[in-house]
mmCIF file of C-alpha atoms in Angstrom:
data_model
loop_
_atom_site.group_PDB
_atom_site.id
_atom_site.type_symbol
_atom_site.label_atom_id
_atom_site.label_comp_id
_atom_site.label_asym_id
_atom_site.label_seq_id
_atom_site.Cartn_x
_atom_site.Cartn_y
_atom_site.Cartn_z
ATOM 1 C CA UNK G 1 -4.477 10.819 25.234
ATOM 2 C CA UNK G 2 -2.460 13.022 27.457
ATOM 3 C CA UNK G 3 0.981 13.389 28.244
ATOM 4 C CA UNK G 4 2.523 15.656 31.298
ATOM 5 C CA UNK G 5 5.566 17.315 31.122
ATOM 6 C CA UNK G 6 7.095 20.113 33.461
ATOM 7 C CA UNK G 7 9.574 22.446 32.011
ATOM 8 C CA UNK G 8 12.216 22.912 34.289
ATOM 9 C CA UNK G 9 12.708 26.986 34.484
ATOM 10 C CA UNK G 10 8.672 27.616 34.827
ATOM 11 C CA UNK G 11 7.200 27.607 38.273
ATOM 12 C CA UNK G 12 3.360 27.074 38.402
ATOM 13 C CA UNK G 13 3.767 26.677 34.539
ATOM 14 C CA UNK G 14 2.773 22.832 33.074
ATOM 15 C CA UNK G 15 2.362 22.244 29.360
ATOM 16 C CA UNK G 16 -0.104 18.849 28.257
ATOM 17 C CA UNK G 17 1.364 17.503 25.239
ATOM 18 C CA UNK G 18 -1.694 15.929 23.275
ATOM 19 C CA UNK G 19 -2.281 13.434 21.035
ATOM 20 C CA UNK G 20 -5.297 13.098 18.419
ATOM 21 C CA UNK G 21 -6.653 9.754 17.489
ATOM 22 C CA UNK G 22 -4.677 9.994 14.134
ATOM 23 C CA UNK G 23 -1.399 10.317 16.746
ATOM 24 C CA UNK G 24 -0.426 14.056 15.736
ATOM 25 C CA UNK G 25 0.629 16.257 18.598
ATOM 26 C CA UNK G 26 -0.054 19.297 19.968
ATOM 27 C CA UNK G 27 0.358 21.917 23.095
ATOM 28 C CA UNK G 28 -1.961 23.212 26.301
ATOM 29 C CA UNK G 29 -0.271 25.889 28.150
ATOM 30 C CA UNK G 30 -2.072 26.276 31.818
ATOM 31 C CA UNK G 31 -0.937 29.426 32.492
ATOM 32 C CA UNK G 32 -1.694 31.154 29.300
ATOM 33 C CA UNK G 33 -4.138 28.211 28.327
ATOM 34 C CA UNK G 34 -1.942 28.528 24.951
ATOM 35 C CA UNK G 35 -3.085 25.848 23.280
ATOM 36 C CA UNK G 36 -1.232 24.563 19.347
ATOM 37 C CA UNK G 37 -3.657 22.333 17.664
ATOM 38 C CA UNK G 38 -2.716 18.507 16.763
ATOM 39 C CA UNK G 39 -0.454 18.862 13.996
ATOM 40 C CA UNK G 40 3.108 17.599 14.637
ATOM 41 C CA UNK G 41 4.240 13.215 14.511
ATOM 42 C CA UNK G 42 5.949 14.445 17.988
ATOM 43 C CA UNK G 43 7.064 17.035 20.541
ATOM 44 C CA UNK G 44 9.619 17.139 23.092
ATOM 45 C CA UNK G 45 10.835 19.612 25.848
ATOM 46 C CA UNK G 46 13.786 21.036 24.000
ATOM 47 C CA UNK G 47 15.049 23.403 26.798
ATOM 48 C CA UNK G 48 13.107 25.596 29.364
ATOM 49 C CA UNK G 49 10.801 27.103 26.583
ATOM 50 C CA UNK G 50 12.070 25.640 22.993
ATOM 51 C CA UNK G 51 10.089 22.320 21.710
ATOM 52 C CA UNK G 52 11.646 19.720 19.367
ATOM 53 C CA UNK G 53 8.896 19.519 17.080
ATOM 54 C CA UNK G 54 8.952 16.397 14.515
ATOM 55 C CA UNK G 55 6.801 16.154 11.092
ATOM 56 C CA UNK G 56 7.260 13.197 8.693
ATOM 57 C CA UNK G 57 10.835 12.188 9.460
ATOM 58 C CA UNK G 58 11.702 16.080 10.247
ATOM 59 C CA UNK G 59 12.903 18.125 12.976
ATOM 60 C CA UNK G 60 12.910 21.551 13.799
ATOM 61 C CA UNK G 61 11.965 23.947 16.783
ATOM 62 C CA UNK G 62 9.004 26.035 18.580
ATOM 63 C CA UNK G 63 9.130 28.620 21.597
ATOM 64 C CA UNK G 64 6.158 28.339 24.054
ATOM 65 C CA UNK G 65 3.940 30.440 22.134
ATOM 66 C CA UNK G 66 4.137 28.003 19.376
ATOM 67 C CA UNK G 67 6.114 30.480 16.641
ATOM 68 C CA UNK G 68 7.964 28.846 14.689
ATOM 69 C CA UNK G 69 12.193 29.036 15.143
ATOM 70 C CA UNK G 70 12.982 26.737 12.766
ATOM 71 C CA UNK G 71 11.062 24.709 10.020
ATOM 72 C CA UNK G 72 11.110 21.245 10.832
ATOM 73 C CA UNK G 73 12.917 20.513 6.997
ATOM 74 C CA UNK G 74 16.157 19.225 9.135
ATOM 75 C CA UNK G 75 17.330 15.676 9.349
ATOM 76 C CA UNK G 76 18.031 16.586 13.039
ATOM 77 C CA UNK G 77 19.083 19.205 15.413
ATOM 78 C CA UNK G 78 22.277 19.221 18.153
ATOM 79 C CA UNK G 79 22.233 21.350 20.643
ATOM 80 C CA UNK G 80 25.792 22.898 21.811
ATOM 81 C CA UNK G 81 25.973 25.074 24.689
ATOM 82 C CA UNK G 82 27.924 28.381 24.192
ATOM 83 C CA UNK G 83 30.582 28.226 27.336
#
């Protein structure tokens, strides 16, 4: 099963959010052919270069290279613009 999501600030780049038979989700990047193996319960676009992840009911953040920026150990994340 594949879910297609276009990143808003990445011309010519798209991501496939993949889901395996056990319902775990991963990522595939069209331009770099980067692949993140399915391991998360959910993945959502957070910002142009960030994904919000969910694992066992906890939330975290990864970047477009799959680097864990915020481990999935929090009950939730809020975004606040620094105007």
